[in-house]
Amino acid sequence: MAVRHHLIDRPPEAVWSVLEDGTLYGEWVVGTSDSHPERGDWPRTGSSIAYHVHVGPKRFAGRTVVRHIDRPGTLELEAEGGPWGTARIAFDIRPWGERTLVIVDEHPLRGLGGTLHNPLLDTLLQLRHRTMLARLARLVERVTAPAAGGARTG
């Protein structure tokens, strides 16, 4: 299991505004592009978005389905990554003063990723999450206004 956290210099509502926009998924999720709504009203339970997954020079169709949402604290997704199988990705969104602590917990469920799951894979997921959460923070901070009290960066 790969768990990583990141402090974002915006309140939870700002983080949710990005998480709830399925068209932005490809901007912050590492390895994906061209995200668009597929089914339902994202991010309601059962809704999905589709995108492309890039693994080296290969490109696969991918999709992510919302399995559970309990706003304002939890968003749980099942990502389908072509031949790699599926993974559970859970976001825990916590107010942290005027900022937001985002904790992501990902582990493979089915397919090749589940079969090959090991500490090395978890290390690679940690590296991916570091980049993904930094991208999410930059995007949230770019497209939303700072908190009224003026949360500091750093």
Short mmCIF file of N, CA and C in Angstrom, two decimals:
data_model
loop_
_atom_site.label_atom_id
_atom_site.label_comp_id
_atom_site.label_asym_id
_atom_site.label_seq_id
_atom_site.Cartn_x
_atom_site.Cartn_y
_atom_site.Cartn_z
N MET A 1 0.85 -1.17 0.00
CA MET A 1 0.00 0.00 0.00
C MET A 1 0.90 1.23 0.00
N ALA A 2 0.57 2.20 -0.84
CA ALA A 2 1.34 3.43 -0.93
C ALA A 2 0.49 4.58 -0.41
N VAL A 3 0.95 5.19 0.68
CA VAL A 3 0.24 6.32 1.28
C VAL A 3 1.17 7.52 1.26
N ARG A 4 0.64 8.65 0.84
CA ARG A 4 1.44 9.88 0.76
C ARG A 4 0.54 11.05 1.12
N HIS A 5 1.10 12.12 1.64
CA HIS A 5 0.31 13.30 1.99
C HIS A 5 0.98 14.55 1.44
N HIS A 6 0.16 15.61 1.33
CA HIS A 6 0.66 16.91 0.83
C HIS A 6 -0.22 18.00 1.41
N LEU A 7 0.41 19.07 1.84
CA LEU A 7 -0.32 20.22 2.36
C LEU A 7 -0.53 21.23 1.23
N ILE A 8 -1.79 21.55 0.96
CA ILE A 8 -2.13 22.48 -0.12
C ILE A 8 -2.54 23.81 0.48
N ASP A 9 -2.02 24.87 -0.08
CA ASP A 9 -2.20 26.22 0.43
C ASP A 9 -3.55 26.82 0.02
N ARG A 10 -4.60 26.04 0.20
CA ARG A 10 -5.96 26.49 -0.06
C ARG A 10 -6.88 25.70 0.87
N PRO A 11 -8.09 26.21 1.12
CA PRO A 11 -9.06 25.48 1.96
C PRO A 11 -9.63 24.27 1.20
N PRO A 12 -10.23 23.35 1.94
CA PRO A 12 -10.79 22.14 1.31
C PRO A 12 -11.74 22.41 0.15
N GLU A 13 -12.55 23.46 0.23
CA GLU A 13 -13.48 23.76 -0.88
C GLU A 13 -12.73 23.97 -2.19
N ALA A 14 -11.57 24.61 -2.11
CA ALA A 14 -10.78 24.84 -3.32
C ALA A 14 -10.25 23.52 -3.88
N VAL A 15 -9.81 22.64 -3.01
CA VAL A 15 -9.32 21.33 -3.45
C VAL A 15 -10.46 20.55 -4.09
N TRP A 16 -11.62 20.58 -3.46
CA TRP A 16 -12.77 19.88 -4.02
C TRP A 16 -13.17 20.44 -5.39
N SER A 17 -13.02 21.74 -5.58
CA SER A 17 -13.40 22.32 -6.87
C SER A 17 -12.58 21.72 -8.01
N VAL A 18 -11.35 21.34 -7.74
CA VAL A 18 -10.52 20.70 -8.77
C VAL A 18 -10.85 19.21 -8.86
N LEU A 19 -10.99 18.53 -7.71
CA LEU A 19 -11.30 17.09 -7.73
C LEU A 19 -12.64 16.82 -8.42
N GLU A 20 -13.58 17.75 -8.30
CA GLU A 20 -14.90 17.56 -8.89
C GLU A 20 -14.97 17.91 -10.37
N ASP A 21 -13.90 18.40 -10.94
CA ASP A 21 -13.88 18.74 -12.36
C ASP A 21 -13.14 17.62 -13.11
N GLY A 22 -13.89 16.69 -13.65
CA GLY A 22 -13.30 15.55 -14.35
C GLY A 22 -12.44 15.93 -15.53
N THR A 23 -12.66 17.10 -16.11
CA THR A 23 -11.85 17.52 -17.26
C THR A 23 -10.44 17.92 -16.84
N LEU A 24 -10.22 18.15 -15.54
CA LEU A 24 -8.90 18.52 -15.04
C LEU A 24 -8.06 17.32 -14.61
N TYR A 25 -8.65 16.14 -14.57
CA TYR A 25 -7.98 14.92 -14.09
C TYR A 25 -6.63 14.70 -14.77
N GLY A 26 -6.58 14.86 -16.08
CA GLY A 26 -5.35 14.64 -16.82
C GLY A 26 -4.27 15.67 -16.54
N GLU A 27 -4.64 16.79 -15.91
CA GLU A 27 -3.65 17.82 -15.59
C GLU A 27 -2.87 17.53 -14.32
N TRP A 28 -3.44 16.72 -13.43
CA TRP A 28 -2.74 16.46 -12.18
C TRP A 28 -2.42 14.98 -11.94
N VAL A 29 -3.10 14.07 -12.61
CA VAL A 29 -2.81 12.64 -12.42
C VAL A 29 -1.70 12.24 -13.38
N VAL A 30 -0.61 11.78 -12.82
CA VAL A 30 0.58 11.42 -13.60
C VAL A 30 0.27 10.28 -14.56
N GLY A 31 0.66 10.47 -15.82
CA GLY A 31 0.51 9.43 -16.83
C GLY A 31 -0.80 9.46 -17.58
N THR A 32 -1.70 10.40 -17.25
CA THR A 32 -2.98 10.46 -17.95
C THR A 32 -3.08 11.75 -18.76
N SER A 33 -3.94 11.70 -19.77
CA SER A 33 -4.21 12.90 -20.58
C SER A 33 -5.58 12.77 -21.21
N ASP A 34 -6.06 13.86 -21.74
CA ASP A 34 -7.32 13.88 -22.49
C ASP A 34 -8.52 13.38 -21.68
N SER A 35 -8.63 13.80 -20.42
CA SER A 35 -9.73 13.32 -19.60
C SER A 35 -11.04 13.99 -20.00
N HIS A 36 -12.12 13.20 -19.93
CA HIS A 36 -13.45 13.71 -20.25
C HIS A 36 -14.50 12.85 -19.56
N PRO A 37 -15.68 13.41 -19.29
CA PRO A 37 -16.75 12.63 -18.65
C PRO A 37 -17.12 11.44 -19.51
N GLU A 38 -17.39 10.33 -18.85
CA GLU A 38 -17.80 9.13 -19.58
C GLU A 38 -19.23 8.74 -19.22
N ARG A 39 -19.52 8.65 -17.91
CA ARG A 39 -20.84 8.21 -17.48
C ARG A 39 -21.22 8.94 -16.19
N GLY A 40 -22.44 9.38 -16.10
CA GLY A 40 -22.95 9.99 -14.88
C GLY A 40 -22.44 11.39 -14.64
N ASP A 41 -22.70 11.89 -13.46
CA ASP A 41 -22.36 13.25 -13.06
C ASP A 41 -21.18 13.18 -12.10
N TRP A 42 -19.96 13.35 -12.63
CA TRP A 42 -18.73 13.27 -11.84
C TRP A 42 -18.76 14.30 -10.72
N PRO A 43 -18.46 13.95 -9.50
CA PRO A 43 -17.98 12.69 -8.96
C PRO A 43 -19.03 11.93 -8.14
N ARG A 44 -20.22 11.81 -8.62
CA ARG A 44 -21.21 10.99 -7.91
C ARG A 44 -20.83 9.52 -7.98
N THR A 45 -21.22 8.77 -6.96
CA THR A 45 -20.92 7.34 -6.92
C THR A 45 -21.41 6.68 -8.20
N GLY A 46 -20.53 5.91 -8.84
CA GLY A 46 -20.85 5.21 -10.08
C GLY A 46 -20.51 5.99 -11.33
N SER A 47 -20.26 7.28 -11.21
CA SER A 47 -19.89 8.07 -12.39
C SER A 47 -18.45 7.74 -12.79
N SER A 48 -18.10 8.07 -14.03
CA SER A 48 -16.74 7.76 -14.49
C SER A 48 -16.25 8.82 -15.48
N ILE A 49 -14.93 8.88 -15.56
CA ILE A 49 -14.28 9.68 -16.58
C ILE A 49 -13.35 8.76 -17.36
N ALA A 50 -13.11 9.12 -18.60
CA ALA A 50 -12.21 8.35 -19.46
C ALA A 50 -11.01 9.23 -19.80
N TYR A 51 -9.91 8.59 -20.15
CA TYR A 51 -8.67 9.31 -20.46
C TYR A 51 -7.73 8.34 -21.15
N HIS A 52 -6.56 8.83 -21.48
CA HIS A 52 -5.51 7.97 -22.01
C HIS A 52 -4.43 7.81 -20.95
N VAL A 53 -3.87 6.60 -20.87
CA VAL A 53 -2.78 6.29 -19.95
C VAL A 53 -1.53 6.09 -20.79
N HIS A 54 -0.46 6.75 -20.40
CA HIS A 54 0.81 6.64 -21.13
C HIS A 54 1.81 5.85 -20.30
N VAL A 55 2.32 4.77 -20.87
CA VAL A 55 3.37 3.96 -20.24
C VAL A 55 4.48 3.88 -21.27
N GLY A 56 5.50 4.73 -21.09
CA GLY A 56 6.56 4.82 -22.10
C GLY A 56 5.94 5.27 -23.41
N PRO A 57 6.27 4.59 -24.51
CA PRO A 57 5.72 4.99 -25.80
C PRO A 57 4.30 4.44 -26.04
N LYS A 58 3.83 3.58 -25.16
CA LYS A 58 2.50 2.97 -25.32
C LYS A 58 1.41 3.88 -24.76
N ARG A 59 0.25 3.80 -25.38
CA ARG A 59 -0.91 4.58 -24.95
C ARG A 59 -2.11 3.65 -24.87
N PHE A 60 -2.78 3.67 -23.71
CA PHE A 60 -3.94 2.81 -23.48
C PHE A 60 -5.13 3.67 -23.06
N ALA A 61 -6.31 3.15 -23.32
CA ALA A 61 -7.52 3.80 -22.81
C ALA A 61 -7.64 3.46 -21.33
N GLY A 62 -8.01 4.45 -20.54
CA GLY A 62 -8.22 4.23 -19.12
C GLY A 62 -9.51 4.88 -18.69
N ARG A 63 -9.98 4.47 -17.53
CA ARG A 63 -11.17 5.11 -16.97
C ARG A 63 -11.09 5.01 -15.46
N THR A 64 -11.75 5.95 -14.81
CA THR A 64 -11.81 5.96 -13.36
C THR A 64 -13.27 6.08 -12.96
N VAL A 65 -13.66 5.23 -12.00
CA VAL A 65 -15.03 5.19 -11.51
C VAL A 65 -15.03 5.63 -10.05
N VAL A 66 -15.99 6.46 -9.69
CA VAL A 66 -16.16 6.85 -8.30
C VAL A 66 -16.86 5.70 -7.58
N ARG A 67 -16.20 5.17 -6.55
CA ARG A 67 -16.78 4.07 -5.77
C ARG A 67 -17.42 4.56 -4.48
N HIS A 68 -16.90 5.67 -3.94
CA HIS A 68 -17.45 6.22 -2.69
C HIS A 68 -17.07 7.69 -2.59
N ILE A 69 -18.02 8.50 -2.19
CA ILE A 69 -17.74 9.91 -1.92
C ILE A 69 -18.49 10.29 -0.66
N ASP A 70 -17.79 10.94 0.23
CA ASP A 70 -18.37 11.44 1.47
C ASP A 70 -17.78 12.83 1.69
N ARG A 71 -18.32 13.77 0.91
CA ARG A 71 -17.83 15.13 0.96
C ARG A 71 -18.17 15.73 2.31
N PRO A 72 -17.28 16.39 2.98
CA PRO A 72 -16.06 17.01 2.49
C PRO A 72 -14.78 16.22 2.75
N GLY A 73 -14.86 14.96 3.21
CA GLY A 73 -13.64 14.30 3.64
C GLY A 73 -13.07 13.20 2.78
N THR A 74 -13.90 12.51 1.98
CA THR A 74 -13.41 11.29 1.34
C THR A 74 -13.86 11.19 -0.12
N LEU A 75 -12.92 10.77 -0.96
CA LEU A 75 -13.22 10.43 -2.34
C LEU A 75 -12.45 9.15 -2.65
N GLU A 76 -13.17 8.08 -2.99
CA GLU A 76 -12.54 6.80 -3.31
C GLU A 76 -12.85 6.44 -4.75
N LEU A 77 -11.78 6.14 -5.49
CA LEU A 77 -11.88 5.87 -6.91
C LEU A 77 -11.34 4.49 -7.23
N GLU A 78 -11.82 3.91 -8.33
CA GLU A 78 -11.22 2.72 -8.90
C GLU A 78 -10.74 3.09 -10.30
N ALA A 79 -9.43 3.06 -10.47
CA ALA A 79 -8.83 3.43 -11.76
C ALA A 79 -8.52 2.16 -12.54
N GLU A 80 -8.90 2.18 -13.81
CA GLU A 80 -8.63 1.06 -14.70
C GLU A 80 -7.53 1.50 -15.66
N GLY A 81 -6.41 0.81 -15.62
CA GLY A 81 -5.24 1.22 -16.40
C GLY A 81 -4.85 0.22 -17.46
N GLY A 82 -5.78 -0.20 -18.28
CA GLY A 82 -5.45 -1.11 -19.38
C GLY A 82 -4.89 -2.42 -18.85
N PRO A 83 -3.77 -2.87 -19.42
CA PRO A 83 -3.22 -4.17 -19.04
C PRO A 83 -2.72 -4.23 -17.60
N TRP A 84 -2.55 -3.08 -16.95
CA TRP A 84 -2.07 -3.07 -15.56
C TRP A 84 -3.16 -3.45 -14.58
N GLY A 85 -4.42 -3.43 -15.01
CA GLY A 85 -5.51 -3.80 -14.13
C GLY A 85 -6.13 -2.59 -13.46
N THR A 86 -6.66 -2.78 -12.25
CA THR A 86 -7.33 -1.70 -11.54
C THR A 86 -6.64 -1.43 -10.21
N ALA A 87 -6.88 -0.22 -9.72
CA ALA A 87 -6.33 0.18 -8.43
C ALA A 87 -7.38 0.98 -7.66
N ARG A 88 -7.36 0.85 -6.35
CA ARG A 88 -8.18 1.68 -5.47
C ARG A 88 -7.33 2.88 -5.09
N ILE A 89 -7.90 4.07 -5.26
CA ILE A 89 -7.22 5.31 -4.91
C ILE A 89 -8.17 6.09 -4.00
N ALA A 90 -7.76 6.26 -2.75
CA ALA A 90 -8.60 6.95 -1.78
C ALA A 90 -7.95 8.27 -1.39
N PHE A 91 -8.74 9.33 -1.43
CA PHE A 91 -8.29 10.65 -1.02
C PHE A 91 -8.98 11.01 0.29
N ASP A 92 -8.18 11.39 1.25
CA ASP A 92 -8.67 11.88 2.54
C ASP A 92 -8.35 13.38 2.54
N ILE A 93 -9.38 14.21 2.58
CA ILE A 93 -9.21 15.66 2.48
C ILE A 93 -9.55 16.27 3.85
N ARG A 94 -8.52 16.84 4.50
CA ARG A 94 -8.70 17.35 5.85
C ARG A 94 -8.37 18.84 5.94
N PRO A 95 -9.24 19.63 6.59
CA PRO A 95 -8.88 21.02 6.85
C PRO A 95 -7.63 21.04 7.74
N TRP A 96 -6.72 21.94 7.47
CA TRP A 96 -5.50 22.09 8.26
C TRP A 96 -5.26 23.58 8.43
N GLY A 97 -5.94 24.17 9.41
CA GLY A 97 -5.95 25.62 9.52
C GLY A 97 -6.67 26.18 8.30
N GLU A 98 -6.02 27.09 7.59
CA GLU A 98 -6.60 27.64 6.36
C GLU A 98 -6.17 26.85 5.13
N ARG A 99 -5.44 25.79 5.35
CA ARG A 99 -4.94 24.93 4.27
C ARG A 99 -5.68 23.61 4.26
N THR A 100 -5.22 22.71 3.39
CA THR A 100 -5.83 21.39 3.30
C THR A 100 -4.74 20.34 3.27
N LEU A 101 -4.89 19.33 4.12
CA LEU A 101 -4.01 18.18 4.09
C LEU A 101 -4.69 17.12 3.25
N VAL A 102 -4.04 16.73 2.16
CA VAL A 102 -4.58 15.68 1.28
C VAL A 102 -3.72 14.44 1.47
N ILE A 103 -4.39 13.33 1.80
CA ILE A 103 -3.70 12.05 1.98
C ILE A 103 -4.24 11.11 0.91
N VAL A 104 -3.33 10.54 0.14
CA VAL A 104 -3.74 9.59 -0.89
C VAL A 104 -3.22 8.21 -0.50
N ASP A 105 -4.08 7.22 -0.67
CA ASP A 105 -3.78 5.83 -0.34
C ASP A 105 -4.17 5.00 -1.57
N GLU A 106 -3.19 4.38 -2.19
CA GLU A 106 -3.45 3.61 -3.42
C GLU A 106 -2.90 2.20 -3.28
N HIS A 107 -3.67 1.26 -3.77
CA HIS A 107 -3.16 -0.11 -3.89
C HIS A 107 -3.86 -0.83 -5.04
N PRO A 108 -3.14 -1.71 -5.71
CA PRO A 108 -3.71 -2.46 -6.83
C PRO A 108 -4.83 -3.38 -6.34
N LEU A 109 -5.84 -3.54 -7.18
CA LEU A 109 -6.95 -4.44 -6.85
C LEU A 109 -6.92 -5.71 -7.71
N ARG A 110 -6.86 -5.51 -9.02
CA ARG A 110 -6.97 -6.66 -9.95
C ARG A 110 -5.95 -6.51 -11.07
N GLY A 111 -5.74 -7.59 -11.78
CA GLY A 111 -4.88 -7.55 -12.95
C GLY A 111 -3.41 -7.66 -12.62
N LEU A 112 -2.59 -7.28 -13.58
CA LEU A 112 -1.15 -7.40 -13.46
C LEU A 112 -0.60 -6.64 -12.25
N GLY A 113 -1.12 -5.45 -12.01
CA GLY A 113 -0.67 -4.67 -10.85
C GLY A 113 -0.92 -5.40 -9.54
N GLY A 114 -2.08 -6.03 -9.41
CA GLY A 114 -2.39 -6.79 -8.20
C GLY A 114 -1.52 -8.02 -8.06
N THR A 115 -1.27 -8.69 -9.17
CA THR A 115 -0.44 -9.89 -9.17
C THR A 115 1.00 -9.57 -8.80
N LEU A 116 1.51 -8.47 -9.34
CA LEU A 116 2.92 -8.10 -9.13
C LEU A 116 3.13 -7.17 -7.94
N HIS A 117 2.09 -6.90 -7.16
CA HIS A 117 2.20 -5.95 -6.05
C HIS A 117 3.29 -6.39 -5.08
N ASN A 118 4.22 -5.45 -4.81
CA ASN A 118 5.35 -5.74 -3.93
C ASN A 118 5.92 -4.41 -3.42
N PRO A 119 6.89 -4.46 -2.51
CA PRO A 119 7.45 -3.21 -1.97
C PRO A 119 8.07 -2.30 -3.05
N LEU A 120 8.64 -2.87 -4.10
CA LEU A 120 9.21 -2.05 -5.17
C LEU A 120 8.10 -1.26 -5.88
N LEU A 121 6.98 -1.93 -6.16
CA LEU A 121 5.85 -1.24 -6.78
C LEU A 121 5.34 -0.12 -5.87
N ASP A 122 5.28 -0.38 -4.56
CA ASP A 122 4.86 0.67 -3.63
C ASP A 122 5.81 1.86 -3.67
N THR A 123 7.10 1.60 -3.82
CA THR A 123 8.08 2.69 -3.92
C THR A 123 7.82 3.52 -5.17
N LEU A 124 7.54 2.85 -6.29
CA LEU A 124 7.23 3.57 -7.53
C LEU A 124 5.95 4.39 -7.38
N LEU A 125 4.96 3.82 -6.69
CA LEU A 125 3.72 4.56 -6.45
C LEU A 125 3.98 5.78 -5.58
N GLN A 126 4.88 5.65 -4.59
CA GLN A 126 5.23 6.80 -3.75
C GLN A 126 5.81 7.94 -4.59
N LEU A 127 6.69 7.59 -5.52
CA LEU A 127 7.27 8.61 -6.40
C LEU A 127 6.20 9.25 -7.28
N ARG A 128 5.31 8.42 -7.79
CA ARG A 128 4.21 8.93 -8.62
C ARG A 128 3.31 9.85 -7.82
N HIS A 129 3.01 9.45 -6.58
CA HIS A 129 2.13 10.26 -5.73
C HIS A 129 2.77 11.59 -5.36
N ARG A 130 4.08 11.59 -5.14
CA ARG A 130 4.76 12.84 -4.83
C ARG A 130 4.53 13.84 -5.96
N THR A 131 4.71 13.37 -7.18
CA THR A 131 4.51 14.24 -8.35
C THR A 131 3.04 14.60 -8.51
N MET A 132 2.16 13.61 -8.36
CA MET A 132 0.73 13.85 -8.54
C MET A 132 0.20 14.87 -7.54
N LEU A 133 0.55 14.73 -6.27
CA LEU A 133 0.05 15.66 -5.26
C LEU A 133 0.64 17.06 -5.43
N ALA A 134 1.89 17.14 -5.87
CA ALA A 134 2.48 18.46 -6.16
C ALA A 134 1.75 19.11 -7.33
N ARG A 135 1.41 18.33 -8.36
CA ARG A 135 0.64 18.87 -9.50
C ARG A 135 -0.73 19.33 -9.05
N LEU A 136 -1.38 18.50 -8.20
CA LEU A 136 -2.71 18.88 -7.70
C LEU A 136 -2.61 20.19 -6.93
N ALA A 137 -1.62 20.32 -6.07
CA ALA A 137 -1.46 21.56 -5.29
C ALA A 137 -1.25 22.76 -6.20
N ARG A 138 -0.36 22.62 -7.18
CA ARG A 138 -0.11 23.75 -8.10
C ARG A 138 -1.38 24.13 -8.86
N LEU A 139 -2.13 23.13 -9.31
CA LEU A 139 -3.36 23.40 -10.06
C LEU A 139 -4.39 24.09 -9.16
N VAL A 140 -4.61 23.56 -7.97
CA VAL A 140 -5.57 24.17 -7.04
C VAL A 140 -5.15 25.60 -6.73
N GLU A 141 -3.88 25.81 -6.46
CA GLU A 141 -3.41 27.15 -6.11
C GLU A 141 -3.45 28.11 -7.30
N ARG A 142 -3.36 27.56 -8.52
CA ARG A 142 -3.42 28.40 -9.72
C ARG A 142 -4.85 28.81 -10.06
N VAL A 143 -5.81 27.90 -9.89
CA VAL A 143 -7.17 28.17 -10.38
C VAL A 143 -8.13 28.65 -9.30
N THR A 144 -7.67 28.73 -8.04
CA THR A 144 -8.56 29.19 -6.97
C THR A 144 -7.91 30.33 -6.20
N ALA A 145 -8.74 31.10 -5.53
CA ALA A 145 -8.25 32.23 -4.73
C ALA A 145 -7.74 31.74 -3.38
N PRO A 146 -6.77 32.45 -2.80
CA PRO A 146 -6.30 32.10 -1.46
C PRO A 146 -7.43 32.23 -0.44
N ALA A 147 -7.24 31.60 0.71
CA ALA A 147 -8.22 31.71 1.80
C ALA A 147 -8.32 33.16 2.24
N ALA A 148 -9.46 33.51 2.79
CA ALA A 148 -9.70 34.89 3.22
C ALA A 148 -8.63 35.40 4.18
N GLY A 149 -8.13 34.52 5.05
CA GLY A 149 -7.12 34.91 6.01
C GLY A 149 -5.72 34.97 5.42
N GLY A 150 -5.57 34.56 4.15
CA GLY A 150 -4.28 34.63 3.49
C GLY A 150 -3.29 33.58 3.93
N ALA A 151 -3.62 32.31 3.69
CA ALA A 151 -2.70 31.21 4.05
C ALA A 151 -1.35 31.44 3.36
N ARG A 152 -0.32 31.17 4.10
CA ARG A 152 1.04 31.37 3.58
C ARG A 152 1.50 30.12 2.85
N THR A 153 2.37 30.31 1.87
CA THR A 153 3.00 29.17 1.23
C THR A 153 4.26 28.84 1.98
N GLY A 154 4.74 27.59 1.78
CA GLY A 154 6.01 27.22 2.41
C GLY A 154 5.87 26.17 3.35
#
